[in-house]
PDB file of C-alpha atoms and ligand atoms in Angstrom:
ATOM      1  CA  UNK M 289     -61.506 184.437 -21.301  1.00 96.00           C
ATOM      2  CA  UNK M 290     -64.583 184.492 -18.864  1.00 97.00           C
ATOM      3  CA  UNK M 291     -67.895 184.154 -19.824  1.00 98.00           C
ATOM      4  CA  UNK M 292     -70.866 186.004 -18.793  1.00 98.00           C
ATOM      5  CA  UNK M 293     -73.869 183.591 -18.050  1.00 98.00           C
ATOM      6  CA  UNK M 294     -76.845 185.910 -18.687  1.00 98.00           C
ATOM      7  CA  UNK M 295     -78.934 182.960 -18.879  1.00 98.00           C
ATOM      8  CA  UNK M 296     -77.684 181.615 -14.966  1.00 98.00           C
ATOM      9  CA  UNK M 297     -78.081 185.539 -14.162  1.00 98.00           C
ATOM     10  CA  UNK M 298     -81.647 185.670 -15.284  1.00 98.00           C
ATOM     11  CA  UNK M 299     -82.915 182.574 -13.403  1.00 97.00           C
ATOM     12  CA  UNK M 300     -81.221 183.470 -10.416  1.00 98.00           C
ATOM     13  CA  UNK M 301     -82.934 186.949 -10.364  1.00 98.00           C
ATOM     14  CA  UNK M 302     -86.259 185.348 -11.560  1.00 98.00           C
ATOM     15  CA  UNK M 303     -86.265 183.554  -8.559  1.00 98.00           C
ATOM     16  CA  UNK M 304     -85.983 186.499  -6.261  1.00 98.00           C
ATOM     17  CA  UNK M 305     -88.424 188.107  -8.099  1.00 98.00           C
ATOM     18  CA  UNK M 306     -90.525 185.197  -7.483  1.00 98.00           C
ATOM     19  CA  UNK M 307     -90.038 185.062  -3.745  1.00 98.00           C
ATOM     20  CA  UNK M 308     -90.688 188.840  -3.322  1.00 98.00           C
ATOM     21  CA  UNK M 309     -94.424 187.922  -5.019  1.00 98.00           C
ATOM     22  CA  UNK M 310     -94.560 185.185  -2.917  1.00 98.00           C
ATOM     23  CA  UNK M 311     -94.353 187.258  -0.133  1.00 98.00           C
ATOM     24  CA  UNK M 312     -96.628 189.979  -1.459  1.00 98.00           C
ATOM     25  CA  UNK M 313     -99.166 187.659  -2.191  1.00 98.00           C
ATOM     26  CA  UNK M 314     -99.045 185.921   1.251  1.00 98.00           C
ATOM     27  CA  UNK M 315     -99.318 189.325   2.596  1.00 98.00           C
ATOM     28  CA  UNK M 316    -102.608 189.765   0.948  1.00 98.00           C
ATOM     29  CA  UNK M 317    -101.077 192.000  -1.889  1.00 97.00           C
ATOM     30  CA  UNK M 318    -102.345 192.635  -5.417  1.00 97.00           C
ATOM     31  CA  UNK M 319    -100.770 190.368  -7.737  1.00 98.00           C
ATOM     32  CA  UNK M 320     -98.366 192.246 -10.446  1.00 98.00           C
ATOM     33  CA  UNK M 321    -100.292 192.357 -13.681  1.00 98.00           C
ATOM     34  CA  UNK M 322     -98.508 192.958 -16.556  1.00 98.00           C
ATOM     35  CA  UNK M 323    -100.190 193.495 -20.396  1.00 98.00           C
ATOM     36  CA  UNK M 324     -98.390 193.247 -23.641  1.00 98.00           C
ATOM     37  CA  UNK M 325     -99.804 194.967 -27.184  1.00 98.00           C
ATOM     38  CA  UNK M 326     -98.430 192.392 -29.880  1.00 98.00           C
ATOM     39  CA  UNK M 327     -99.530 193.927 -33.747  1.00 98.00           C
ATOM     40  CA  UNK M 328     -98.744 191.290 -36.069  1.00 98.00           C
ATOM     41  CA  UNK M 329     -97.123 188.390 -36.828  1.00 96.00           C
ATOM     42  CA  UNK M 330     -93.191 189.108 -36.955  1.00 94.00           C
ATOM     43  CA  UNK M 331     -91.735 186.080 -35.660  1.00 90.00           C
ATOM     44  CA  UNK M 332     -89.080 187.899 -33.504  1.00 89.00           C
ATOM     45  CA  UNK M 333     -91.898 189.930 -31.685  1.00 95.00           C
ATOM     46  CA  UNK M 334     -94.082 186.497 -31.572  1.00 95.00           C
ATOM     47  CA  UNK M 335     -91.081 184.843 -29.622  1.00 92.00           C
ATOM     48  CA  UNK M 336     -89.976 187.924 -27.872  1.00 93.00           C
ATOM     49  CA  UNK M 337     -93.640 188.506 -26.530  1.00 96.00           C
ATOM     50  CA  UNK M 338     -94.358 184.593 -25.948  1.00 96.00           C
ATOM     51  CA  UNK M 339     -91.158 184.632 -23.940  1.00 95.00           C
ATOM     52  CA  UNK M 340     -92.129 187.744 -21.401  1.00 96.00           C
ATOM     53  CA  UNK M 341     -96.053 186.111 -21.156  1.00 95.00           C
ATOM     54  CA  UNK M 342     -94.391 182.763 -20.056  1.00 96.00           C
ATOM     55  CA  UNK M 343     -91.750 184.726 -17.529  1.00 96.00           C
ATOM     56  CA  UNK M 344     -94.908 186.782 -15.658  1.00 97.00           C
ATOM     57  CA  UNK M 345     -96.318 183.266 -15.234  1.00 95.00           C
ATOM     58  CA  UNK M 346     -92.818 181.712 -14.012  1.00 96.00           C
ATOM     59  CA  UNK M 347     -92.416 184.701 -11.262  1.00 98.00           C
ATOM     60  CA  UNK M 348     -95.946 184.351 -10.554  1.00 98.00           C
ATOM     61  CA  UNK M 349     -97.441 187.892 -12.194  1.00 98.00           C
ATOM     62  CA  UNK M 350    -100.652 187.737 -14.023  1.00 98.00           C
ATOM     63  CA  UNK M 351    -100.078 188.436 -17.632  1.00 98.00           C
ATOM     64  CA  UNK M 352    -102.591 189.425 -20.500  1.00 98.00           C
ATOM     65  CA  UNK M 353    -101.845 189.312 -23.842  1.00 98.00           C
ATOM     66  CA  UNK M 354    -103.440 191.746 -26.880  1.00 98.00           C
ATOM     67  CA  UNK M 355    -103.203 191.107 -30.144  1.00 98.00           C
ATOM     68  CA  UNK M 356    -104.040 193.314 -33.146  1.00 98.00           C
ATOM     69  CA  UNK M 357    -103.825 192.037 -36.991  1.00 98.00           C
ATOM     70  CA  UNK M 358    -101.490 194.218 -38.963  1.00 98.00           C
ATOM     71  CA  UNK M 359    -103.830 196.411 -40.415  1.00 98.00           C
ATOM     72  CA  UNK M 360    -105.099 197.985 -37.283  1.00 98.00           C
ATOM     73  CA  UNK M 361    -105.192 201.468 -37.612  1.00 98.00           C
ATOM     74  CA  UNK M 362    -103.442 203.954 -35.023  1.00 98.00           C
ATOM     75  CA  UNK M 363    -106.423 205.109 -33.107  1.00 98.00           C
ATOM     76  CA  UNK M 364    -107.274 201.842 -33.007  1.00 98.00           C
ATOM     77  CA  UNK M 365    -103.878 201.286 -31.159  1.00 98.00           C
ATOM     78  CA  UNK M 366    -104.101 204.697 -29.366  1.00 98.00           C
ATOM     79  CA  UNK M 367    -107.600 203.664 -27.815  1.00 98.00           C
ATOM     80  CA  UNK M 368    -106.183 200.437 -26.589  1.00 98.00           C
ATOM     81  CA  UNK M 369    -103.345 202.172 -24.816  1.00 99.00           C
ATOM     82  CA  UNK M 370    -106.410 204.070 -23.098  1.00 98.00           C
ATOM     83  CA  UNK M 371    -107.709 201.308 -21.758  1.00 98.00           C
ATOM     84  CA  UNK M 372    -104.802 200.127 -20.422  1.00 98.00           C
ATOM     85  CA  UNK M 373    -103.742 203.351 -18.916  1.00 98.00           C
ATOM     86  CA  UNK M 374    -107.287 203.355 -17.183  1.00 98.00           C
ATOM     87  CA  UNK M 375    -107.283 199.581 -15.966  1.00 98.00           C
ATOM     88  CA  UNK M 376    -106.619 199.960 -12.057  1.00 98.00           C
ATOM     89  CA  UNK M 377    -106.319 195.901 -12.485  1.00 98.00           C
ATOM     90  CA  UNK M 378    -102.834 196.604 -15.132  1.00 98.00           C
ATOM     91  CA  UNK M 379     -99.279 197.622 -13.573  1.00 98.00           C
ATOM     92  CA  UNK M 380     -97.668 198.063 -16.451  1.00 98.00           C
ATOM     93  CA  UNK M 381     -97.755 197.264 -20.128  1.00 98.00           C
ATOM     94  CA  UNK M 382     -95.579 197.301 -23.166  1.00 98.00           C
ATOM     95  CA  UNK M 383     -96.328 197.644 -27.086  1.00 98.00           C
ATOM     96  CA  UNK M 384     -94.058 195.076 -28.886  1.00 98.00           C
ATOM     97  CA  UNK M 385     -92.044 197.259 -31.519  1.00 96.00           C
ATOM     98  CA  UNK M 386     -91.250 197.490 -34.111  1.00 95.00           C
ATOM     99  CA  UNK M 387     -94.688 198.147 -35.127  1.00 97.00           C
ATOM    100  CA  UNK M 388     -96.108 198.328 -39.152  1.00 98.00           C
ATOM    101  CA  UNK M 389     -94.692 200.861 -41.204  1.00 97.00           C
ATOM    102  CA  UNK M 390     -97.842 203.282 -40.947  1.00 98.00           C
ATOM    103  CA  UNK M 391     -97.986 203.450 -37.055  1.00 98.00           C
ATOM    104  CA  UNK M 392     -96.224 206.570 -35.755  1.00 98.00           C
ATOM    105  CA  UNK M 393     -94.281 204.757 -32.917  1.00 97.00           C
ATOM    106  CA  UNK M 394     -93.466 207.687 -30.320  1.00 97.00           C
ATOM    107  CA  UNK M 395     -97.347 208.797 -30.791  1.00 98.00           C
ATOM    108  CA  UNK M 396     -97.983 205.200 -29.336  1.00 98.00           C
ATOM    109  CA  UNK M 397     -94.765 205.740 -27.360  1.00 98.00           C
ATOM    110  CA  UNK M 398     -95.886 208.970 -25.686  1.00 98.00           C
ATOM    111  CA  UNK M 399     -99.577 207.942 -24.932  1.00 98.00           C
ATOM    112  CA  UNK M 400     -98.300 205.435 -22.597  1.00 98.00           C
ATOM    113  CA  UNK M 401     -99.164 206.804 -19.022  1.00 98.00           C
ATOM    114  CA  UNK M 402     -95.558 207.132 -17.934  1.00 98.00           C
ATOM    115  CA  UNK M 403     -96.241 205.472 -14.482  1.00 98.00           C
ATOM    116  CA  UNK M 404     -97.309 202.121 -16.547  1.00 98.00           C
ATOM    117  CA  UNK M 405     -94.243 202.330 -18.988  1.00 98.00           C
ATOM    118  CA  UNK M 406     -92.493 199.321 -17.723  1.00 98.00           C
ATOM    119  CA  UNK M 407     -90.495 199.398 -20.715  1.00 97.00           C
ATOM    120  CA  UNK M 408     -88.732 202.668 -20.132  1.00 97.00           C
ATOM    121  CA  UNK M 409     -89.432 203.705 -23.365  1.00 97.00           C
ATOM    122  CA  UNK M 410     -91.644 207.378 -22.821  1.00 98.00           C
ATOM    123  CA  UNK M 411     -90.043 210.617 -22.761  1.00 98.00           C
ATOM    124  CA  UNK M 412     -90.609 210.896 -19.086  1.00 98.00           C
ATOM    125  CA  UNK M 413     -88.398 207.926 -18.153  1.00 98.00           C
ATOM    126  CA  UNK M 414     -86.318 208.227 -20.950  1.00 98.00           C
ATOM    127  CA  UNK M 415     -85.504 212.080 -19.090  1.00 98.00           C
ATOM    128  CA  UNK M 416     -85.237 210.570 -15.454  1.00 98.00           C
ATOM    129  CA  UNK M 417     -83.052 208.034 -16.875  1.00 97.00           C
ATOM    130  CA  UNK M 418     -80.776 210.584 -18.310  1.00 96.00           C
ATOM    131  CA  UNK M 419     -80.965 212.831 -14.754  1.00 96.00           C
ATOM    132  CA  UNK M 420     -80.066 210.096 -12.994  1.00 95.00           C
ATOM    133  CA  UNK M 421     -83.488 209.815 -11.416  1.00 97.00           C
ATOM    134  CA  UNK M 422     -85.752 207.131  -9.955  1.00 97.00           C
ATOM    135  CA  UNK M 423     -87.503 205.733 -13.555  1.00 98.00           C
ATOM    136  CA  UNK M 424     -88.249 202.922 -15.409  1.00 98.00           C
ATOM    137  CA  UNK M 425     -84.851 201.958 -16.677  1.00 97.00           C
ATOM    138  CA  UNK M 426     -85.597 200.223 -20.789  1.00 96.00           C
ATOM    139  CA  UNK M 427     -85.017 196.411 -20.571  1.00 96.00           C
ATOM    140  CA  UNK M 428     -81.843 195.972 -21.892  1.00 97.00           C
ATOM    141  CA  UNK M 429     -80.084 198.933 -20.856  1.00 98.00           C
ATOM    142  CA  UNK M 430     -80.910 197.978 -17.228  1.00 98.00           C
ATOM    143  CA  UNK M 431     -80.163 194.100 -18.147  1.00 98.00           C
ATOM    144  CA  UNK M 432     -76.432 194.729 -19.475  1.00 98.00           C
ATOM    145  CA  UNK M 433     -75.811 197.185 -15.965  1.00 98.00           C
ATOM    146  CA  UNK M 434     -77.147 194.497 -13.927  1.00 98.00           C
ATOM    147  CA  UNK M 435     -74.734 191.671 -15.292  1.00 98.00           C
ATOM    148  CA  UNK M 436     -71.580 193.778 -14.750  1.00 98.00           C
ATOM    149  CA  UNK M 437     -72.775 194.779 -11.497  1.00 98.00           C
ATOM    150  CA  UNK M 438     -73.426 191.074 -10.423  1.00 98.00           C
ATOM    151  CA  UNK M 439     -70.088 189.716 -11.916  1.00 98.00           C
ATOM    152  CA  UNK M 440     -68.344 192.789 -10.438  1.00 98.00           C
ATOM    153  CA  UNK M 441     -66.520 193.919 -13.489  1.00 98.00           C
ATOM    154  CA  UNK M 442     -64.750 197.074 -12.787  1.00 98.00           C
ATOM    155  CA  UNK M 443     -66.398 200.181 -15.159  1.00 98.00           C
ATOM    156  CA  UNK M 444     -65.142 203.300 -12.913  1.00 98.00           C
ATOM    157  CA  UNK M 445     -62.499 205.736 -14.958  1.00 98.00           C
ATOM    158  CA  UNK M 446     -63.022 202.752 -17.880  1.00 98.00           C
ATOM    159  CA  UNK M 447     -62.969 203.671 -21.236  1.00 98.00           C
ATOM    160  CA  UNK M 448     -66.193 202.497 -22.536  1.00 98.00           C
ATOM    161  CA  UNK M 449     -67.139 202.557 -26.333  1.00 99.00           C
ATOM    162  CA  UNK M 450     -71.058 201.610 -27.737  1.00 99.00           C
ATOM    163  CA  UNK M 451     -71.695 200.348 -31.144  1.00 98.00           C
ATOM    164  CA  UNK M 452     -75.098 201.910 -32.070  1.00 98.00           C
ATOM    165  CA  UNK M 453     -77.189 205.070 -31.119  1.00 98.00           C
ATOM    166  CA  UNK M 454     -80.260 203.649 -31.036  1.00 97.00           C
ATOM    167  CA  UNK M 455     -83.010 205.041 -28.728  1.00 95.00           C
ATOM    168  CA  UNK M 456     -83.640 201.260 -26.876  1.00 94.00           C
ATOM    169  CA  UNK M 457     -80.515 200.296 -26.226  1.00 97.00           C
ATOM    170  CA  UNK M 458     -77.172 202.845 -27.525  1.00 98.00           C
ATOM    171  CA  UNK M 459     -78.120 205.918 -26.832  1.00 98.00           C
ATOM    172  CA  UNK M 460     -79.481 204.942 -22.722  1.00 98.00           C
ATOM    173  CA  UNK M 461     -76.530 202.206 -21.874  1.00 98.00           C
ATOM    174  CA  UNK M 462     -73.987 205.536 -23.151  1.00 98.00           C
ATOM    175  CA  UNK M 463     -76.187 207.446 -20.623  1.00 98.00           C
ATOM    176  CA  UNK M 464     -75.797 204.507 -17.960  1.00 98.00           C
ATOM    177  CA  UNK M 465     -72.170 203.892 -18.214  1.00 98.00           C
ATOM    178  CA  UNK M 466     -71.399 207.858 -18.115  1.00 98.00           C
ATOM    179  CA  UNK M 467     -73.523 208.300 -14.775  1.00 97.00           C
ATOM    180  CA  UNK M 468     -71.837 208.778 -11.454  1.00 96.00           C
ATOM    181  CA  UNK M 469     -71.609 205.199  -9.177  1.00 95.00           C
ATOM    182  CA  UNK M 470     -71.417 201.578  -9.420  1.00 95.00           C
ATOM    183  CA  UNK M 471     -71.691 200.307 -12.868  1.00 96.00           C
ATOM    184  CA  UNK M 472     -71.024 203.964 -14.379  1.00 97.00           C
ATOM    185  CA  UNK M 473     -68.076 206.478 -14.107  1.00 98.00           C
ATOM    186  CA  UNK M 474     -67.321 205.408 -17.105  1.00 98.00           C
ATOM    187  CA  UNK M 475     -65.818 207.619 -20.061  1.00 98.00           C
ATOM    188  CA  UNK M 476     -68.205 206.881 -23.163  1.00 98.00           C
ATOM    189  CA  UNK M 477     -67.658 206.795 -26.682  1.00 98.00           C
ATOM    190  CA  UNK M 478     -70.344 206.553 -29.084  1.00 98.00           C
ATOM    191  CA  UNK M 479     -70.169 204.612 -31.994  1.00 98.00           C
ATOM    192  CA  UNK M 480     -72.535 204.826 -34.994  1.00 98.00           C
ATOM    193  CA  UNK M 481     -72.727 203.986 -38.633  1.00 96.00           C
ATOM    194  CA  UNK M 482     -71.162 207.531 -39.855  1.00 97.00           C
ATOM    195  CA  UNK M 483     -68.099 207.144 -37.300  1.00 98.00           C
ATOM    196  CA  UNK M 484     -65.311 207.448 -38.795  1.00 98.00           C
ATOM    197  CA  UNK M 485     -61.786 205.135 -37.732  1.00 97.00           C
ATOM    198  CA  UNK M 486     -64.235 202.506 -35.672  1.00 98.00           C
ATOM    199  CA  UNK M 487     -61.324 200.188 -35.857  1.00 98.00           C
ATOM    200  CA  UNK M 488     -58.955 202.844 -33.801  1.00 98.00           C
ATOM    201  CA  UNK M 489     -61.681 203.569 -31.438  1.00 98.00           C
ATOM    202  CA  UNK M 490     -62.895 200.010 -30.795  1.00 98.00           C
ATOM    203  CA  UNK M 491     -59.165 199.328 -30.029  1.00 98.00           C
ATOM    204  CA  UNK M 492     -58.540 201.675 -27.006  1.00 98.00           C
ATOM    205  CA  UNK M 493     -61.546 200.277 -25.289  1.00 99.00           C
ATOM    206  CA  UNK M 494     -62.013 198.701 -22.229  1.00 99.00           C
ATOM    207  CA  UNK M 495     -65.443 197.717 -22.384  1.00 99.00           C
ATOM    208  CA  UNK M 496     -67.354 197.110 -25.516  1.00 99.00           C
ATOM    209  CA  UNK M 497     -71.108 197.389 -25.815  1.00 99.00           C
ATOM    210  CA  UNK M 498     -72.186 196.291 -29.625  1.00 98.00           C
ATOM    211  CA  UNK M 499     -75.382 197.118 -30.263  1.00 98.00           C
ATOM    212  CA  UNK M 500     -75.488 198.078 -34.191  1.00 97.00           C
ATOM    213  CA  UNK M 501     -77.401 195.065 -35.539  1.00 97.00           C
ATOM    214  CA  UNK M 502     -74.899 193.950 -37.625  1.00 98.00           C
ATOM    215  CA  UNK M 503     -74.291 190.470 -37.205  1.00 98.00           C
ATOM    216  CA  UNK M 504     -70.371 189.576 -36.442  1.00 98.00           C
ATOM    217  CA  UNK M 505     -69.252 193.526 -36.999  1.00 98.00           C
ATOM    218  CA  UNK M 506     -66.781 193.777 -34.461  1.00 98.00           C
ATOM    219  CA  UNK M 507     -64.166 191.266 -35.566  1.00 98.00           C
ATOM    220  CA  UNK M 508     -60.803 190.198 -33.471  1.00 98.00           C
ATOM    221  CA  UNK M 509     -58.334 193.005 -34.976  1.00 98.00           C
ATOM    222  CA  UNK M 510     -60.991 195.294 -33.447  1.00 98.00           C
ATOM    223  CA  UNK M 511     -60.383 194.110 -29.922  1.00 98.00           C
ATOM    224  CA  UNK M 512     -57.460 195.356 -27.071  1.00 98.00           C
ATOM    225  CA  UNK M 513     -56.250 192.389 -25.022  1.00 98.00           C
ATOM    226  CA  UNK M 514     -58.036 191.989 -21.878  1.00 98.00           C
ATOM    227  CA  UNK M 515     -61.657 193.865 -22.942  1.00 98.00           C
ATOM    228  CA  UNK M 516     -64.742 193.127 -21.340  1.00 99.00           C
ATOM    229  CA  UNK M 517     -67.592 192.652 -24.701  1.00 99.00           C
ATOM    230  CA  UNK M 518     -71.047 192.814 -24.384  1.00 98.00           C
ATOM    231  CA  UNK M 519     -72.878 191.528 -27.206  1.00 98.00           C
ATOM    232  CA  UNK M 520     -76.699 193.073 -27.735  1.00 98.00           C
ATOM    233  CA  UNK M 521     -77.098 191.432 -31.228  1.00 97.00           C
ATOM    234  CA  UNK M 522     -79.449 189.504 -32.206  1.00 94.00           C
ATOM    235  CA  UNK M 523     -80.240 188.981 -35.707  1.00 94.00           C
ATOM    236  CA  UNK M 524     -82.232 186.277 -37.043  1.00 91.00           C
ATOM    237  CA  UNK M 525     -79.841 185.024 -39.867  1.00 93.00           C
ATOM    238  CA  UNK M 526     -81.126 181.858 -41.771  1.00 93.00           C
ATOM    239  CA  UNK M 527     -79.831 178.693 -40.973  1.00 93.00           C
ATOM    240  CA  UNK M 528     -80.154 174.725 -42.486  1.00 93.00           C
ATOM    241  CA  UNK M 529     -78.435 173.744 -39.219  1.00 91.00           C
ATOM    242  CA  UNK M 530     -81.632 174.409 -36.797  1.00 92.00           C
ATOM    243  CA  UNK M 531     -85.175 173.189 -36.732  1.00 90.00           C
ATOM    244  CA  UNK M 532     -86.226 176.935 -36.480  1.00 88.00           C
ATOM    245  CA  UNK M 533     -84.560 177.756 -39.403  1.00 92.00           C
ATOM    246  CA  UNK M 534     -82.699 180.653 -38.513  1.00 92.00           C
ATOM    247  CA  UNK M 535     -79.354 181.325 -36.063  1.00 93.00           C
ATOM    248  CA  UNK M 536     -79.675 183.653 -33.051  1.00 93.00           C
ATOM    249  CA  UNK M 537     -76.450 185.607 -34.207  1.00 97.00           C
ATOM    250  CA  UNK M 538     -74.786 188.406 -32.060  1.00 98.00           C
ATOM    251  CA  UNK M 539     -72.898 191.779 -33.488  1.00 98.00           C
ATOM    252  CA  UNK M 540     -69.399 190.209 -32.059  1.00 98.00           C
ATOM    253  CA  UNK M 541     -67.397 187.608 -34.200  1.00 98.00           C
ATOM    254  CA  UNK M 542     -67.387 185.346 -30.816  1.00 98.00           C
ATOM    255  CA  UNK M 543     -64.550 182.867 -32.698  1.00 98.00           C
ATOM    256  CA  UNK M 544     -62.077 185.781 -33.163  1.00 98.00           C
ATOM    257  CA  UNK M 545     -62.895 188.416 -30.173  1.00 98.00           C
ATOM    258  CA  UNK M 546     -63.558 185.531 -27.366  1.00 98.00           C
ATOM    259  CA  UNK M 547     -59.949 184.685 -26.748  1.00 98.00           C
ATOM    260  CA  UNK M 548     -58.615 188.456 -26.360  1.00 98.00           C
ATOM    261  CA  UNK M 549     -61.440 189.307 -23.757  1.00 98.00           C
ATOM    262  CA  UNK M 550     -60.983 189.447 -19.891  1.00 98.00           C
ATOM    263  CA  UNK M 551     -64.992 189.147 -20.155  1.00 98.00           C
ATOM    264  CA  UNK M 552     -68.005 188.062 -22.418  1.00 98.00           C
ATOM    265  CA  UNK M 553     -71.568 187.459 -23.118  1.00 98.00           C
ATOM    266  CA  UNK M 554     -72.460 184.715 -25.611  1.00 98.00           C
ATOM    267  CA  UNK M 555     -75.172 185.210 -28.219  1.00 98.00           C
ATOM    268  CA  UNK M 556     -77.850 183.757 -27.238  1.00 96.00           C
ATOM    269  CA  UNK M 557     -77.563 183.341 -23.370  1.00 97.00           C
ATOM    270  CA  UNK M 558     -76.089 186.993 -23.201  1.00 98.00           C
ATOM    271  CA  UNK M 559     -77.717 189.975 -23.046  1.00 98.00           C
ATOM    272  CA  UNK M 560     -81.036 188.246 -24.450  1.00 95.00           C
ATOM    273  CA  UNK M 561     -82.292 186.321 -20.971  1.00 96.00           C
ATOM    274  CA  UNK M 562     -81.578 189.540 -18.806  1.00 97.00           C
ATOM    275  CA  UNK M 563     -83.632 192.140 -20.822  1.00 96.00           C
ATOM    276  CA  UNK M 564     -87.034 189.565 -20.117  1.00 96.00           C
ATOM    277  CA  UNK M 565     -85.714 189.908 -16.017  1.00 97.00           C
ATOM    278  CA  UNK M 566     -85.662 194.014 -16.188  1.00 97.00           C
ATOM    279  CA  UNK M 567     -89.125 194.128 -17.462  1.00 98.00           C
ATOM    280  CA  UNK M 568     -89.883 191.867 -14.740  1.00 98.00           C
ATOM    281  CA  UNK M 569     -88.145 193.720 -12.496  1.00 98.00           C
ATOM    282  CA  UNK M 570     -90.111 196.784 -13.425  1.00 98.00           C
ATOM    283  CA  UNK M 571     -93.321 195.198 -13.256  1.00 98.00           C
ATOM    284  CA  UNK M 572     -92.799 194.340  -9.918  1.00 98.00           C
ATOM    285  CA  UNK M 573     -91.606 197.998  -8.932  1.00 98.00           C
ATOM    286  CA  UNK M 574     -95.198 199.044 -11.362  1.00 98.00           C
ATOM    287  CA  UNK M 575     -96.967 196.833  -8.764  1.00 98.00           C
ATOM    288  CA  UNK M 576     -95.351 197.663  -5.705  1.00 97.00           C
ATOM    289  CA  UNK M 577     -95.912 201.609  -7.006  1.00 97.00           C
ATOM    290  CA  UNK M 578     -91.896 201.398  -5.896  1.00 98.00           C
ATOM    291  CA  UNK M 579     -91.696 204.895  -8.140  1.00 98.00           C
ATOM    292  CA  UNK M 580     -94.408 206.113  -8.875  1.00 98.00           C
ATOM    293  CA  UNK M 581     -97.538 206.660  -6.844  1.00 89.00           C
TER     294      UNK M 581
HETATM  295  N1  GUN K 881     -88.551 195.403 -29.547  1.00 72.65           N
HETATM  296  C1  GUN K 881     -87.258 195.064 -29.332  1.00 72.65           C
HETATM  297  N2  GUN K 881     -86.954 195.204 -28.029  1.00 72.65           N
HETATM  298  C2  GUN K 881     -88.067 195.632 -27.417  1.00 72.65           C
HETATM  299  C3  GUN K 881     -88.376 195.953 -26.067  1.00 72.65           C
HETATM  300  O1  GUN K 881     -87.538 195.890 -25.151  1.00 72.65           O
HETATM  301  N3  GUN K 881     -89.649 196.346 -25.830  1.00 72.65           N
HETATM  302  C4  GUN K 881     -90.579 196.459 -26.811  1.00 72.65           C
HETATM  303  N4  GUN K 881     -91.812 196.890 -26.483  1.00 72.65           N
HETATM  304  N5  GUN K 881     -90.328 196.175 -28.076  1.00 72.65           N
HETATM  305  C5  GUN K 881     -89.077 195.761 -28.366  1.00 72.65           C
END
């Protein structure tokens, strides 16, 4: 068994991303700015946003943080997504989600000016993605492709199975690891709660991507000899062991599934550290106006 190091992977890519603003900067170039919408006080979304504010600062990017108390309304939201569509000084910005129950998400979602949606998230990029077109590629999606790339684990004519249809992560890394090219070729099944004989499927896979949010659902019976696993979990499940309270804990039972895999990512130090370096990644592209003009 190998493991992926998604946390060595990250801090080697932050520091390329850190040299490139370097350079930009000595060149006279606008700094990358990048804003983040935080509504609430979900202490996932607290540590998820306090994480990407103190990465723009590591890589050198200006960062600006807004906050909004629960109860803002969704023109409220809407009008700040205005403002940051407007801002000449903003590259790119993200609203934290999941937002409060009476938000519409994809009206938020779909008011983002496409060309600032460093999260990948809006139709637009969501569509390029999916045509296999210069986009913003969603954080996580992009972060998973970018580890098997860099440890060069083969994908093409791979049977590849993904746990979860969600629209961040399932449903774009199926899109991904279907595409023509290096990671890709892949031949995709998608897994969901209403599959039927997940077992059977799981076990003629090659590569595993688990992204239900189920903590420890794919269990060592589940596994071929010799898979490559991905782990995207990352449930918060209480804990007396940590200070925090609560256990970082991954949708793979690592115990049981470690020892049969060729290849895989640990929960946390996975998956988590290289979703923070794609949004980087597409700030910097935001800044550069590397896709759009
Ligand atoms: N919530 C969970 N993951 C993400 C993400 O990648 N971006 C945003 N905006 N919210 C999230």
């Amino acid at each position: 068994m190998n493991l992926i190091d998604g946390k060595a992977t990250a801090a080697e890519i932050k520091r390329e991303i850190a040299e490139e603003v370097a350079q930009i900067k000595a060149a006279g170039g606008k700094t990358p700015h990048l804003a983040a919408v935080l509504v609430g006080h979900d202490g996932g979304s607290e540590t998820y946003v306090a994480n990407k504010v103190r990465s723009c600062e590591e890589v050198g990017f200006h960062s600006t943080l807004i906050r909004y108390e629960e109860d803002v309304t969704e023109e409220e939201l809407l009008a700040c997504v205005e403002r940051l569509n407007n801002d000449p000084d903003i590259d790119g910005f993200i609203v934290q989600l999941p937002l409060p129950k009476h938000i519409r998400e994809e009206r938020i979602t779909e008011a983002i000016d496409y060309r600032k949606d460093v999260d990948g998230f809006h139709p637009v990029n969501v569509g390029r993605m999916s045509l296999g077109l210069p986009c913003f590629l969603s954080a996580t999606p992009a972060g998973i492709v970018e580890l098997l790339k860099r440890y060069d684990i083969e994908t093409r004519g791979k049977h590849c199975v993904v746990l979860g249809r969600s629209n961040i992560v399932g449903k774009p890394v199926s899109m991904l690891m279907m595409q023509k090219g290096v990671p890709g070729d892949c031949t995709v099944t998608v897994c969901h709660s209403r599959t039927a004989n997940i077992k059977e499927i799981c076990l003629q896979a090659d590569i595993i991507i688990a992204a239900l949010g189920v903590p420890e659902f794919l269990k060592g019976d589940m596994v071929k000899e010799g898979a490559v696993v991905i782990d995207v979990g990352t449930t918060r499940v209480p804990s007396d062991k940590t200070k925090s309270g609560f256990k970082l804990t991954g949708d793979v039972s690592f115990e049981e599934v470690a020892p049969k895999c060729s290849w895989i990512t640990p929960v946390p130090g996975g998956v988590g550290p290289m979703t923070i370096v794609s949004l980087m990644r597409n700030t910097l592209l935001a800044g550069k106006k590397a896709i759009y003009r």
